[in-house]
Every structure is written in C-alpha cells, then in structure tokens.
PDB file of C-alpha atoms in Angstrom:
ATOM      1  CA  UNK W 395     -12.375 -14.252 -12.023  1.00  0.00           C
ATOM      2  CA  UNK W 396     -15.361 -13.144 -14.298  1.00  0.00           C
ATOM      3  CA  UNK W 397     -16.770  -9.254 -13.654  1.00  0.00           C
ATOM      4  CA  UNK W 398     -20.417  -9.799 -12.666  1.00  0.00           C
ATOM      5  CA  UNK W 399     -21.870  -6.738 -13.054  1.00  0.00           C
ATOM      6  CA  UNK W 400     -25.405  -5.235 -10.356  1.00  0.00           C
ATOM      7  CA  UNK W 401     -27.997  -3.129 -11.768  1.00  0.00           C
ATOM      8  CA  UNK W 402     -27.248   0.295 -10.593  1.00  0.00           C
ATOM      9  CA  UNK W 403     -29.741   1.545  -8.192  1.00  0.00           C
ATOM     10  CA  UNK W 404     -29.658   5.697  -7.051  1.00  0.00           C
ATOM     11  CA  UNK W 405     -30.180   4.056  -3.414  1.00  0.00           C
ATOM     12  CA  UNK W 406     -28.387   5.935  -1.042  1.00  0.00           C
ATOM     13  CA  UNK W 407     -28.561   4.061   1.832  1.00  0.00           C
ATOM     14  CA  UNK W 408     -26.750   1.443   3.428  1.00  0.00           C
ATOM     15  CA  UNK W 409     -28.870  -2.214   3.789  1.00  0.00           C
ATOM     16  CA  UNK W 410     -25.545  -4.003   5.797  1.00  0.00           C
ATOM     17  CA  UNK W 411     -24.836  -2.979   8.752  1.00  0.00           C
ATOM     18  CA  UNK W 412     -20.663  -3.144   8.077  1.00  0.00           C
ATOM     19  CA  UNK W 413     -19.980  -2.851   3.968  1.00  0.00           C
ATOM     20  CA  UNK W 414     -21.477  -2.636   0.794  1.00  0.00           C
ATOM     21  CA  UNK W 415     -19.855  -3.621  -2.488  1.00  0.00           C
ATOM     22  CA  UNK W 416     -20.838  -3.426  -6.256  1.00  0.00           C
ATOM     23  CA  UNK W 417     -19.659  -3.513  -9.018  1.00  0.00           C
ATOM     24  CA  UNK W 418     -21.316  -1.232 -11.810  1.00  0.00           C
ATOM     25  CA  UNK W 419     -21.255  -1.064 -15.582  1.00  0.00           C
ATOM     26  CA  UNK W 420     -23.611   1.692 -17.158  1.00  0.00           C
ATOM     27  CA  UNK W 421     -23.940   2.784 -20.955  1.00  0.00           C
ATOM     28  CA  UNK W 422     -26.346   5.801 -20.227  1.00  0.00           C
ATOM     29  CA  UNK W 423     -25.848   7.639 -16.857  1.00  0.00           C
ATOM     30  CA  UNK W 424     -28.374  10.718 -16.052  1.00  0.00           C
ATOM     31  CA  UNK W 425     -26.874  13.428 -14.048  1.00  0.00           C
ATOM     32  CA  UNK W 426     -26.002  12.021 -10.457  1.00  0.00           C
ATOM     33  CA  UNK W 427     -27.521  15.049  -7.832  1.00  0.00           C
ATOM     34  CA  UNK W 428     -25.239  16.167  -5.654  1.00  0.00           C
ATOM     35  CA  UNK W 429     -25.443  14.302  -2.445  1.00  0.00           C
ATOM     36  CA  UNK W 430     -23.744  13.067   0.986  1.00  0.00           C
ATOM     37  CA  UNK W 431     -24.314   9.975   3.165  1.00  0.00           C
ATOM     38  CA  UNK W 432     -23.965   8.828   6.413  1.00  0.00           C
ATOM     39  CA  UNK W 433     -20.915   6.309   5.819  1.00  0.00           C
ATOM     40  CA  UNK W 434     -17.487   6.011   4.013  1.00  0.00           C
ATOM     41  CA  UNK W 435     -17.449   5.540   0.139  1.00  0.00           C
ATOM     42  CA  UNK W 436     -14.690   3.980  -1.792  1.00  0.00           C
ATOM     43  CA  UNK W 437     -15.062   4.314  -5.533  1.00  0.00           C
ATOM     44  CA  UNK W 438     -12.856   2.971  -7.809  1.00  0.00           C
ATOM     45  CA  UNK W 439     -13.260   4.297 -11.613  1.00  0.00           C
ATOM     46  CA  UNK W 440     -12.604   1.460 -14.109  1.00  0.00           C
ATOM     47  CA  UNK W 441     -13.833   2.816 -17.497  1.00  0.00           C
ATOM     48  CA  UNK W 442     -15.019   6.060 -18.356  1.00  0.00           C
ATOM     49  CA  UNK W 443     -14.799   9.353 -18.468  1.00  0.00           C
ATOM     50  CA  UNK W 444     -15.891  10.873 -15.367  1.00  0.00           C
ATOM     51  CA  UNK W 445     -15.066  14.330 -13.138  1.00  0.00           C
ATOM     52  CA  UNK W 446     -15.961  14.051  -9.467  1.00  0.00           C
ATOM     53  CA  UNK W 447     -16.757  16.726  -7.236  1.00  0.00           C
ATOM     54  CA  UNK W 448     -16.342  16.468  -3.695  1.00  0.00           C
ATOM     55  CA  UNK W 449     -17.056  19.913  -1.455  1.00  0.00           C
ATOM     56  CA  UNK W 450     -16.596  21.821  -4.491  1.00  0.00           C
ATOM     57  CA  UNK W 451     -13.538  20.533  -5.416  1.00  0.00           C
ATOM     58  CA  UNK W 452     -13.262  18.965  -9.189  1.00  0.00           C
ATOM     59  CA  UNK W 453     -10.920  16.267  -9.964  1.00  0.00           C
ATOM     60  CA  UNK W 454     -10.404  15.065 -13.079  1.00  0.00           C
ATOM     61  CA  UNK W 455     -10.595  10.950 -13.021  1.00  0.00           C
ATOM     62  CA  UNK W 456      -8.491   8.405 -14.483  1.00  0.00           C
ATOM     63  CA  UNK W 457      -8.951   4.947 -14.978  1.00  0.00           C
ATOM     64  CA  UNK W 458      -7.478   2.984 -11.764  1.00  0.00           C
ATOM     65  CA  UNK W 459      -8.194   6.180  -9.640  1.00  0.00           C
ATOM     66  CA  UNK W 460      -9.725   5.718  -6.270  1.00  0.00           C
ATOM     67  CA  UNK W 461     -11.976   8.817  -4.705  1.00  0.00           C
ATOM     68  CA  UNK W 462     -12.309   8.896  -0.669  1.00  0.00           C
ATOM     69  CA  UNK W 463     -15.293  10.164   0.594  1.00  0.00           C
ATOM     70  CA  UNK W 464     -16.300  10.510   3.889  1.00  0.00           C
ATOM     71  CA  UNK W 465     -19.595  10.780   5.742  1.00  0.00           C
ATOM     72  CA  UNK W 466     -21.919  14.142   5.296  1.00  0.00           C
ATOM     73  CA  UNK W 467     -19.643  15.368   2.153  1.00  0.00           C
ATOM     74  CA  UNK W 468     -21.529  16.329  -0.879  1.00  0.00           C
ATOM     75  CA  UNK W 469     -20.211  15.032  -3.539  1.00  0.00           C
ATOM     76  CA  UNK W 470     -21.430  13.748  -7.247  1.00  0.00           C
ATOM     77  CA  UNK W 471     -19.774  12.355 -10.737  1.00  0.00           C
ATOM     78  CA  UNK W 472     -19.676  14.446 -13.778  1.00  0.00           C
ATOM     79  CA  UNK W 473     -20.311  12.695 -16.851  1.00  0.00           C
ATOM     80  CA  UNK W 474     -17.463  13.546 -19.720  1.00  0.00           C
ATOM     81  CA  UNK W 475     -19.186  11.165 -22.203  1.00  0.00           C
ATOM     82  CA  UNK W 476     -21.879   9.185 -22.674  1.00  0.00           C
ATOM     83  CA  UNK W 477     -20.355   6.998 -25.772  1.00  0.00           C
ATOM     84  CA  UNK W 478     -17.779   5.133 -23.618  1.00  0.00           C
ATOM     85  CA  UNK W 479     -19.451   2.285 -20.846  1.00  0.00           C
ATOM     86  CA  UNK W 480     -18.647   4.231 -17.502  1.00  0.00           C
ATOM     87  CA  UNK W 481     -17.283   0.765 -14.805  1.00  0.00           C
ATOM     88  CA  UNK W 482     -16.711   1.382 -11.532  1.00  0.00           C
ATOM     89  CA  UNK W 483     -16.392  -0.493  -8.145  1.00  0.00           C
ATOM     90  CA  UNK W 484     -18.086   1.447  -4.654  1.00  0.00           C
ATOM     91  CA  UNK W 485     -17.361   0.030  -1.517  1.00  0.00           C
ATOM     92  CA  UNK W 486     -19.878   1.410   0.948  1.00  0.00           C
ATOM     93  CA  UNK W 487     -18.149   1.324   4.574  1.00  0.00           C
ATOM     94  CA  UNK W 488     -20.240   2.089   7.756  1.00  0.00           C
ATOM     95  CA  UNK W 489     -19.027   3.947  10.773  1.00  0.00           C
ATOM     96  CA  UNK W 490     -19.508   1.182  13.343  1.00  0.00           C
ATOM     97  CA  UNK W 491     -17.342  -1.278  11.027  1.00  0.00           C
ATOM     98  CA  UNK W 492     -14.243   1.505  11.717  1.00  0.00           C
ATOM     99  CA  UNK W 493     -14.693   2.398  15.180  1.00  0.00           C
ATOM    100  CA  UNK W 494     -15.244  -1.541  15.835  1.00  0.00           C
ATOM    101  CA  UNK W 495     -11.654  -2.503  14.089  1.00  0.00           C
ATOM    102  CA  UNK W 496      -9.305   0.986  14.629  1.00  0.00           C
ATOM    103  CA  UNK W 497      -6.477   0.159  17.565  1.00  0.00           C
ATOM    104  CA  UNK W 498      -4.753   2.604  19.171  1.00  0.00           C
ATOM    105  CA  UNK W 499      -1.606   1.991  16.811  1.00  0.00           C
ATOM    106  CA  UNK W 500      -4.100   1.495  13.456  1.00  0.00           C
ATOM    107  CA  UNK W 501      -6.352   4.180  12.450  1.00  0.00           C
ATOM    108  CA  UNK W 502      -7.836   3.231   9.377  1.00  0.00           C
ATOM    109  CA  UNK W 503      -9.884   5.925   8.864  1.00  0.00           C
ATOM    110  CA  UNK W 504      -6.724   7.823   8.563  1.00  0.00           C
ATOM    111  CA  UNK W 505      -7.073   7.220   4.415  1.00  0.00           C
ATOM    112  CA  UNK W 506      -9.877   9.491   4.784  1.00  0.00           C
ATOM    113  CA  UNK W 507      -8.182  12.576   6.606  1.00  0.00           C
ATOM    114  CA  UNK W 508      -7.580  15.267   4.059  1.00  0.00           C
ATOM    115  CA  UNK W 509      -5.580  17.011   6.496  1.00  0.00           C
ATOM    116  CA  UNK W 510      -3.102  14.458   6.918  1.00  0.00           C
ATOM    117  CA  UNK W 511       0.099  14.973   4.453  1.00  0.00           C
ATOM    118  CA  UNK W 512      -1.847  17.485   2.275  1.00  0.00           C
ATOM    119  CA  UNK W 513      -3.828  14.537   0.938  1.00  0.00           C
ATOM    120  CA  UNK W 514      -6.986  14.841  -1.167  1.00  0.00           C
ATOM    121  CA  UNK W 515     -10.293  13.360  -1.893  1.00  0.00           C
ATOM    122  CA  UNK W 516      -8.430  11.270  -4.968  1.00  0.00           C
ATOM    123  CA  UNK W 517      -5.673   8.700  -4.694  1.00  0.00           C
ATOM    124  CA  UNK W 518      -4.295   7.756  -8.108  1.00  0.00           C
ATOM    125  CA  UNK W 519      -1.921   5.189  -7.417  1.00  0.00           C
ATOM    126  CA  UNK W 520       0.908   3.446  -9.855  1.00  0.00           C
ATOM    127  CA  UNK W 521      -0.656   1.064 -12.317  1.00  0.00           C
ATOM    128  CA  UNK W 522       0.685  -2.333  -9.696  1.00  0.00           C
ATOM    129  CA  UNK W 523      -0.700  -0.765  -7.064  1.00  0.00           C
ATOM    130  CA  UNK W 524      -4.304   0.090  -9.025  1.00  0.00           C
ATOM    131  CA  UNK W 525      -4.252  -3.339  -9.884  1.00  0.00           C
ATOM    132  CA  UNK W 526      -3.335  -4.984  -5.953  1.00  0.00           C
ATOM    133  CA  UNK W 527      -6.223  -2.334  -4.544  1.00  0.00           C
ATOM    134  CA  UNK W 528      -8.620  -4.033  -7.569  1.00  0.00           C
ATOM    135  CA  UNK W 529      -7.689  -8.051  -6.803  1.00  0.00           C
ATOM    136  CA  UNK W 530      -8.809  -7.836  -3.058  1.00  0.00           C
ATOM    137  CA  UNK W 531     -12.030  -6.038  -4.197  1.00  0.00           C
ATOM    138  CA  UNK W 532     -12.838  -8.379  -6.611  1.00  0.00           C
ATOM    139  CA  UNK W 533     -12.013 -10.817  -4.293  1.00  0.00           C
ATOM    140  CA  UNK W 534     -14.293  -9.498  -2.123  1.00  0.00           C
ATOM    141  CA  UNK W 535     -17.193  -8.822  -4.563  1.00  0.00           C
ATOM    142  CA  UNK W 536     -16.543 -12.268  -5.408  1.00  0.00           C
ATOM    143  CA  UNK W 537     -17.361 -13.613  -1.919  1.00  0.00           C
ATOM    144  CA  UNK W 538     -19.509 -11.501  -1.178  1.00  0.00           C
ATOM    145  CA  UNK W 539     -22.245 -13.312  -3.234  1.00  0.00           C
ATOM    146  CA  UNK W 540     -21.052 -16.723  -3.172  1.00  0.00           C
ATOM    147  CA  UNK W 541     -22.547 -18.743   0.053  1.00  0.00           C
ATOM    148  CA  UNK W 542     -19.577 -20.796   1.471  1.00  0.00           C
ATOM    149  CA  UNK W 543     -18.259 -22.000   4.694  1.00  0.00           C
ATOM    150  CA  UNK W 544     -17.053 -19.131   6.472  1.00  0.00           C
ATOM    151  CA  UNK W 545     -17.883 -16.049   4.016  1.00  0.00           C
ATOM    152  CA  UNK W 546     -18.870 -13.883   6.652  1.00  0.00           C
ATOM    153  CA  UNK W 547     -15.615 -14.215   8.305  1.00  0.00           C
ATOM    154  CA  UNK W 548     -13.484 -14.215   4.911  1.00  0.00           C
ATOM    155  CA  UNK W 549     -15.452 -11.313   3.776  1.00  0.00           C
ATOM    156  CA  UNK W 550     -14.222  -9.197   6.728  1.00  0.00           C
ATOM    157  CA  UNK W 551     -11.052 -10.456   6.299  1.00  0.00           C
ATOM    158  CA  UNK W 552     -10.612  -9.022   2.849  1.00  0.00           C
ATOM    159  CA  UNK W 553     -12.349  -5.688   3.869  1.00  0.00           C
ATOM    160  CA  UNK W 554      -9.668  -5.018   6.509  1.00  0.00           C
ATOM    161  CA  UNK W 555      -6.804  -6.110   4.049  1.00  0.00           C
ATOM    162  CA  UNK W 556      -8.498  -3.655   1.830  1.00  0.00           C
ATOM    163  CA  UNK W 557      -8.388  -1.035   4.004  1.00  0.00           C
ATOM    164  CA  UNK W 558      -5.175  -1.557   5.682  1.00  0.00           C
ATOM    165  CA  UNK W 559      -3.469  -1.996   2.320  1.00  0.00           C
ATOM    166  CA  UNK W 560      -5.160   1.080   1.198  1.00  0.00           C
ATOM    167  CA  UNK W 561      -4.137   2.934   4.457  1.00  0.00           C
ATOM    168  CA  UNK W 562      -0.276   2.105   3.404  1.00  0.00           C
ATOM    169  CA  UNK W 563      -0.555   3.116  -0.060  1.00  0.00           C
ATOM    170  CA  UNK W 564      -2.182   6.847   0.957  1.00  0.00           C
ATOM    171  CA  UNK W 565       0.996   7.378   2.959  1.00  0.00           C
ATOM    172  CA  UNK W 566       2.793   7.353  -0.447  1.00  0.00           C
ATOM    173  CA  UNK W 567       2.875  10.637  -2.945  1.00  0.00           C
ATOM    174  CA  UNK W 568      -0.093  10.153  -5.445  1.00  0.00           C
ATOM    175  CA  UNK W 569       0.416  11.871  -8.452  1.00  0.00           C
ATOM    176  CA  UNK W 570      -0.857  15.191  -9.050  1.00  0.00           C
ATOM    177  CA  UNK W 571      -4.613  15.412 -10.439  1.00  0.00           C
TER     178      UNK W 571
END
C-alpha cells in the first residue's frame, strides 16, 4: 500500500459527520496556534521532530507515538526542526460516532480518560504494536478514498477495530515520555 499524501489545510473543523482521516507530509510547518475542537483527535507522528502540548503539558514525540486528545483541550505541535519532512496521520473522531457505538460493557472513549490508570495525553506503544495501530489506519485512509461496494460500511468497520484495538493497547504500560 502506497502513502498518498493531502495537502495540509489549518481547517479546524470537522466536514463528516463520524471521522476524518489524513495523512500529512510537510517540509515547512509555521507555528501551529494553540487551539481545541469540538471532537476527538488521534495523531499519529511518523517522521519528525515534533513536541506537543496538550493543557500545558509538553511531551516530547517519537516516531510511532500516538497523542489523545479530546474535545475543548488546547493543544498545539512544537516544531524541533524544520530540515527533517514532519509525516503524520490525524484521525478526526466526532462525538456522535462514540456515543452511537459505546455498550454498556465497551467504552471506547475510555482511551481518552487521563484519569484512568494514571494515563496521559501520549501512548508510545512497542514498535509491533506502532506498526498494527498504523496497518488499520492505512487501511482505512486507503478506503476511505477509494469508491467500492460497501466502503461506507468497511470504513466503519476499520474505525471501530481502530479504536477497540487502540482501547486494548492503552490498558498496557506505555513507556515513560
């Protein structure tokens, strides 16, 4: 499977009404303002060097690192360097689209509770596990902009693996940051 890269855009807003994904590749980033947003981001650093800071917290970004941010918290990269092509996947995740799929014995928003086991705004995951989390969003980038029988359906299919897989990977340690 081939990256296809978008143009980056500073939009802020969700178009969709469940998910948003893209898949970015930028040689010259401008400072990012500080800024929040109404749904769930996902952002998964590929290349770069990048800080993050997320209700004035800093963390310090690896490649294959994953940052959790949830609705109305400010938050906005840091660019380390210019020199290196900064990659990165966001998957933009509306409200609706977890209140719709959560069960009683499934809360997948639970990835995004800070509170539960100490977590944090940054899940840096062994290199497998980096690379499972990165096959189903490619995957889903993938059919996301390919028209085909059923795409609607098989695109929500691989959203809630996504989540659900990355639900059962936040209940393991993550290294320390």
């Amino acid at each position: 499977m081939s990256a296809t890269f978008q143009p980056y855009t500073r939009r802020q807003t969700m178009i969709a009404s469940d998910f948003e994904v893209y898949r970015y590749r930028s040689t010259y980033m401008n400072e990012v303002a500080l800024h929040h947003h109404d749904f769930y981001e996902i952002y998964l650093l590929l290349r770069g060097q990048v800080n993050y800071i997320v209700e004035n917290h800093l963390y310090k970004m690896r490649p294959g690192d994953i940052m959790l941010v949830s609705p109305l918290e400010l938050h906005q990269p840091i660019f380390e360097s210019v020199v290196q092509p900064y990659e990165r996947i966001v998957l933009w995740i509306s409200p609706a689209f977890f209140e719709r799929y959560t069960t009683e014995t499934t809360d997948l928003l639970r990835c995004f509770d800070i509170s539960y086991h100490s977590r944090s705004n940054l899940l840096r995951l062994p290199k497998e596990q980096q690379e499972q989390l990165q096959n189903i969003l490619d995957h889903l980038l993938e059919e996301s902009r390919t028209p085909a029988f059923g795409q609607e359906l098989f695109s929500l299919s691989l959203l809630l693996q996504f989540v659900i897989q990355l639900n059962r990977l936040t209940d393991r340690p993550s290294e320390s940051y």
